[in-house]
């Protein structure tokens, strides 16, 4: 039997791991010429040492690795990682995704062994509140408060400004990365820990504060995906909240519209309109945002860049069966134009691992998505809804940005889904009516 002191020590390291995962930036840690020891990696190493040196823990952790069915979905992708590493002599081609998968399995193990699903959600909610609060601090400061934690050179990318407006980035290395984090965190606003139900307006204040952070990232893709995400949260909320939610939604839209009308000529109103019209311009190829200070030339260049990225599938410097790996920074010619970065994860994955790698990872994502949809209809679980909403919207968002080392937040959702109890949904039967009478009414109804 483990003593209380040992259990408490392991739990503290587990909490430190989750906090480091969410709150501490990737550029905080111990620099190393071979393999930088970020805060997350340090906690991973500490947890693995505690697991390996304990027989029961090591046995339970191996059970997680060997018995969880998610591993079957990952096998094709891991095969691609291995042969790319060997043929391209690129250790990072295997190591970077491997560390992310290790994070996934550690999360599954910690939920099963230490936190439980509810305990993990409470810890994540605490981290979300901290990040949202610091997002407002960053808005006031005009620079990331996390930048003072920079101990590893070459990761922190500095301040981002577009159209004279500072774009918050929180603990991520880019505003777009923080946007991806917010997309995975938004669905937590709707889950009720006490009733296990799902309701989009369960935490309305937090939802509003998170949307303010979304606007302040200055990311059109994050803004559009977040609007769609709230709509999906609304649709998948428990039906008994429908009438109240319709009233809340209409009231919120009217209040938001009135606030824009009142503050139309203020800096705040102009910024909000700039973000909304920029999103509309991106979707429908219009130029409404120019009236609020957007650069017309920049809009056209952005559209041309998106069109150019699609041509990467046809370039001759990528072997369709063997990608380039990860050992060098991307900079290549596409149709005679220099492309320095790829703002589309799926295209970037094609460059790194060619068609086999891209399709193998899509197979993993699709497999998890199908499993979640099946279990949603079977269990009506609030946690499955949370994971499904966040997972779908994250996968949609990375169609216009790269993952920016944020897959760990998607894996948090997957780990919660895997660990929840999947109890089949049983509809409540009223005591005032016989179930046989109900069946009889349904039978005769077919002939009316």
Tab-separated table of N, CA and C in Angstrom, residues 94-157:
chain	number	residue	atom	x	y	z
A	94	UNK	N	10.097	12.212	-35.921
A	94	UNK	CA	9.426	11.251	-35.036
A	94	UNK	C	9.223	11.818	-33.637
A	95	UNK	N	10.244	12.536	-33.133
A	95	UNK	CA	10.252	12.930	-31.723
A	95	UNK	C	9.151	13.935	-31.391
A	96	UNK	N	8.942	14.941	-32.234
A	96	UNK	CA	7.949	15.975	-31.918
A	96	UNK	C	6.531	15.406	-31.775
A	97	UNK	N	6.034	14.628	-32.763
A	97	UNK	CA	4.709	14.027	-32.574
A	97	UNK	C	4.695	13.003	-31.447
A	98	UNK	N	5.794	12.278	-31.251
A	98	UNK	CA	5.851	11.270	-30.192
A	98	UNK	C	5.634	11.901	-28.820
A	99	UNK	N	6.269	13.059	-28.574
A	99	UNK	CA	6.101	13.748	-27.293
A	99	UNK	C	4.644	14.146	-27.095
A	100	UNK	N	3.979	14.585	-28.161
A	100	UNK	CA	2.562	14.959	-28.062
A	100	UNK	C	1.689	13.742	-27.749
A	101	UNK	N	1.992	12.598	-28.364
A	101	UNK	CA	1.226	11.381	-28.061
A	101	UNK	C	1.498	10.915	-26.636
A	102	UNK	N	2.737	11.102	-26.178
A	102	UNK	CA	3.068	10.772	-24.788
A	102	UNK	C	2.245	11.635	-23.839
A	103	UNK	N	2.065	12.898	-24.192
A	103	UNK	CA	1.214	13.782	-23.392
A	103	UNK	C	-0.216	13.263	-23.336
A	104	UNK	N	-0.713	12.763	-24.454
A	104	UNK	CA	-2.061	12.198	-24.496
A	104	UNK	C	-2.184	11.012	-23.544
A	105	UNK	N	-1.234	10.083	-23.618
A	105	UNK	CA	-1.318	8.894	-22.766
A	105	UNK	C	-1.122	9.238	-21.284
A	106	UNK	N	-0.282	10.234	-21.004
A	106	UNK	CA	-0.120	10.662	-19.617
A	106	UNK	C	-1.423	11.261	-19.079
A	107	UNK	N	-2.101	12.033	-19.923
A	107	UNK	CA	-3.383	12.615	-19.512
A	107	UNK	C	-4.407	11.524	-19.208
A	108	UNK	N	-4.475	10.526	-20.082
A	108	UNK	CA	-5.410	9.416	-19.855
A	108	UNK	C	-5.083	8.714	-18.539
A	109	UNK	N	-3.808	8.455	-18.320
A	109	UNK	CA	-3.399	7.764	-17.093
A	109	UNK	C	-3.715	8.594	-15.854
A	110	UNK	N	-3.412	9.885	-15.879
A	110	UNK	CA	-3.630	10.740	-14.715
A	110	UNK	C	-5.116	10.887	-14.395
A	111	UNK	N	-5.949	10.935	-15.433
A	111	UNK	CA	-7.393	11.013	-15.188
A	111	UNK	C	-7.877	9.727	-14.525
A	112	UNK	N	-7.401	8.597	-15.029
A	112	UNK	CA	-7.827	7.307	-14.475
A	112	UNK	C	-7.256	7.062	-13.077
A	113	UNK	N	-6.018	7.459	-12.849
A	113	UNK	CA	-5.315	7.090	-11.615
A	113	UNK	C	-5.416	8.149	-10.516
A	114	UNK	N	-5.440	9.429	-10.895
A	114	UNK	CA	-5.248	10.483	-9.909
A	114	UNK	C	-6.425	11.446	-9.782
A	115	UNK	N	-6.877	12.002	-10.898
A	115	UNK	CA	-7.855	13.085	-10.839
A	115	UNK	C	-9.307	12.620	-10.925
A	116	UNK	N	-9.553	11.653	-11.791
A	116	UNK	CA	-10.926	11.387	-12.181
A	116	UNK	C	-11.345	12.448	-13.193
A	117	UNK	N	-12.413	12.183	-13.918
A	117	UNK	CA	-12.850	13.112	-14.956
A	117	UNK	C	-13.258	14.451	-14.349
A	118	UNK	N	-14.065	14.433	-13.285
A	118	UNK	CA	-14.521	15.678	-12.666
A	118	UNK	C	-13.354	16.478	-12.097
A	119	UNK	N	-12.420	15.791	-11.455
A	119	UNK	CA	-11.257	16.478	-10.897
A	119	UNK	C	-10.420	17.137	-11.972
A	120	UNK	N	-10.257	16.452	-13.100
A	120	UNK	CA	-9.493	17.040	-14.207
A	120	UNK	C	-10.202	18.268	-14.761
A	121	UNK	N	-11.517	18.199	-14.900
A	121	UNK	CA	-12.260	19.344	-15.432
A	121	UNK	C	-12.158	20.535	-14.481
A	122	UNK	N	-12.228	20.293	-13.177
A	122	UNK	CA	-12.084	21.389	-12.212
A	122	UNK	C	-10.713	22.048	-12.337
A	123	UNK	N	-9.678	21.232	-12.511
A	123	UNK	CA	-8.324	21.769	-12.646
A	123	UNK	C	-8.188	22.564	-13.942
A	124	UNK	N	-8.740	22.054	-15.017
A	124	UNK	CA	-8.689	22.761	-16.295
A	124	UNK	C	-9.459	24.076	-16.208
A	125	UNK	N	-10.625	24.063	-15.554
A	125	UNK	CA	-11.407	25.288	-15.402
A	125	UNK	C	-10.616	26.338	-14.629
A	126	UNK	N	-9.882	25.929	-13.603
A	126	UNK	CA	-9.046	26.878	-12.857
A	126	UNK	C	-7.988	27.493	-13.766
A	127	UNK	N	-7.365	26.670	-14.608
A	127	UNK	CA	-6.366	27.177	-15.559
A	127	UNK	C	-7.006	28.134	-16.561
A	128	UNK	N	-8.207	27.828	-17.014
A	128	UNK	CA	-8.899	28.690	-17.976
A	128	UNK	C	-9.171	30.060	-17.364
A	129	UNK	N	-9.641	30.091	-16.130
A	129	UNK	CA	-9.902	31.372	-15.466
A	129	UNK	C	-8.616	32.197	-15.344
A	130	UNK	N	-7.511	31.544	-15.015
A	130	UNK	CA	-6.227	32.243	-14.914
A	130	UNK	C	-5.836	32.840	-16.272
A	131	UNK	N	-5.952	32.046	-17.334
A	131	UNK	CA	-5.570	32.515	-18.665
A	131	UNK	C	-6.454	33.675	-19.125
A	132	UNK	N	-7.758	33.582	-18.876
A	132	UNK	CA	-8.662	34.648	-19.309
A	132	UNK	C	-8.371	35.934	-18.548
A	133	UNK	N	-8.122	35.823	-17.245
A	133	UNK	CA	-7.767	37.008	-16.456
A	133	UNK	C	-6.483	37.634	-16.986
A	134	UNK	N	-5.467	36.804	-17.243
A	134	UNK	CA	-4.200	37.326	-17.750
A	134	UNK	C	-4.346	37.885	-19.166
A	135	UNK	N	-5.356	37.396	-19.912
A	135	UNK	CA	-5.639	37.974	-21.219
A	135	UNK	C	-6.034	39.432	-21.104
A	136	UNK	N	-6.837	39.766	-20.087
A	136	UNK	CA	-7.215	41.167	-19.864
A	136	UNK	C	-6.028	41.994	-19.378
A	137	UNK	N	-5.176	41.373	-18.569
A	137	UNK	CA	-3.951	42.055	-18.148
A	137	UNK	C	-3.099	42.386	-19.372
A	138	UNK	N	-3.024	41.453	-20.302
A	138	UNK	CA	-2.233	41.658	-21.516
A	138	UNK	C	-2.824	42.766	-22.379
A	139	UNK	N	-4.148	42.847	-22.433
A	139	UNK	CA	-4.794	43.914	-23.208
A	139	UNK	C	-4.372	45.274	-22.666
A	140	UNK	N	-4.331	45.399	-21.349
A	140	UNK	CA	-3.952	46.667	-20.712
A	140	UNK	C	-2.459	46.944	-20.894
A	141	UNK	N	-1.623	45.908	-20.714
A	141	UNK	CA	-0.171	46.089	-20.802
A	141	UNK	C	0.310	46.319	-22.226
A	142	UNK	N	-0.373	45.718	-23.197
A	142	UNK	CA	0.085	45.815	-24.579
A	142	UNK	C	1.242	44.900	-24.883
A	143	UNK	N	1.497	43.962	-23.998
A	143	UNK	CA	2.513	42.936	-24.213
A	143	UNK	C	2.170	41.741	-23.338
A	144	UNK	N	2.641	40.560	-23.682
A	144	UNK	CA	2.285	39.359	-22.933
A	144	UNK	C	2.990	39.333	-21.582
A	145	UNK	N	2.254	39.170	-20.473
A	145	UNK	CA	2.921	39.046	-19.164
A	145	UNK	C	3.795	37.798	-19.093
A	146	UNK	N	3.524	36.832	-19.955
A	146	UNK	CA	4.331	35.611	-19.984
A	146	UNK	C	5.719	35.855	-20.581
A	147	UNK	N	5.881	36.972	-21.302
A	147	UNK	CA	7.171	37.255	-21.941
A	147	UNK	C	8.281	37.426	-20.911
A	148	UNK	N	7.903	37.770	-19.662
A	148	UNK	CA	8.907	37.928	-18.608
A	148	UNK	C	9.449	36.577	-18.147
A	149	UNK	N	8.823	35.493	-18.606
A	149	UNK	CA	9.294	34.153	-18.244
A	149	UNK	C	10.215	33.558	-19.313
A	150	UNK	N	10.585	34.340	-20.303
A	150	UNK	CA	11.403	33.808	-21.399
A	150	UNK	C	12.793	33.417	-20.895
A	151	UNK	N	13.077	32.133	-20.939
A	151	UNK	CA	14.405	31.623	-20.573
A	151	UNK	C	15.023	30.810	-21.710
A	152	UNK	N	14.219	30.483	-22.728
A	152	UNK	CA	14.712	29.722	-23.879
A	152	UNK	C	14.602	30.616	-25.114
A	153	UNK	N	15.714	30.905	-25.731
A	153	UNK	CA	15.739	31.806	-26.894
A	153	UNK	C	15.169	31.118	-28.135
A	154	UNK	N	14.593	31.943	-29.026
A	154	UNK	CA	14.177	31.454	-30.335
A	154	UNK	C	12.748	30.974	-30.425
A	155	UNK	N	11.995	30.999	-29.314
A	155	UNK	CA	10.597	30.540	-29.334
A	155	UNK	C	9.635	31.716	-29.198
A	156	UNK	N	9.917	32.613	-28.243
A	156	UNK	CA	9.060	33.786	-28.080
A	156	UNK	C	9.205	34.677	-29.313
A	157	UNK	N	8.088	35.047	-29.894
A	157	UNK	CA	8.115	35.745	-31.193
A	157	UNK	C	7.844	37.239	-31.079
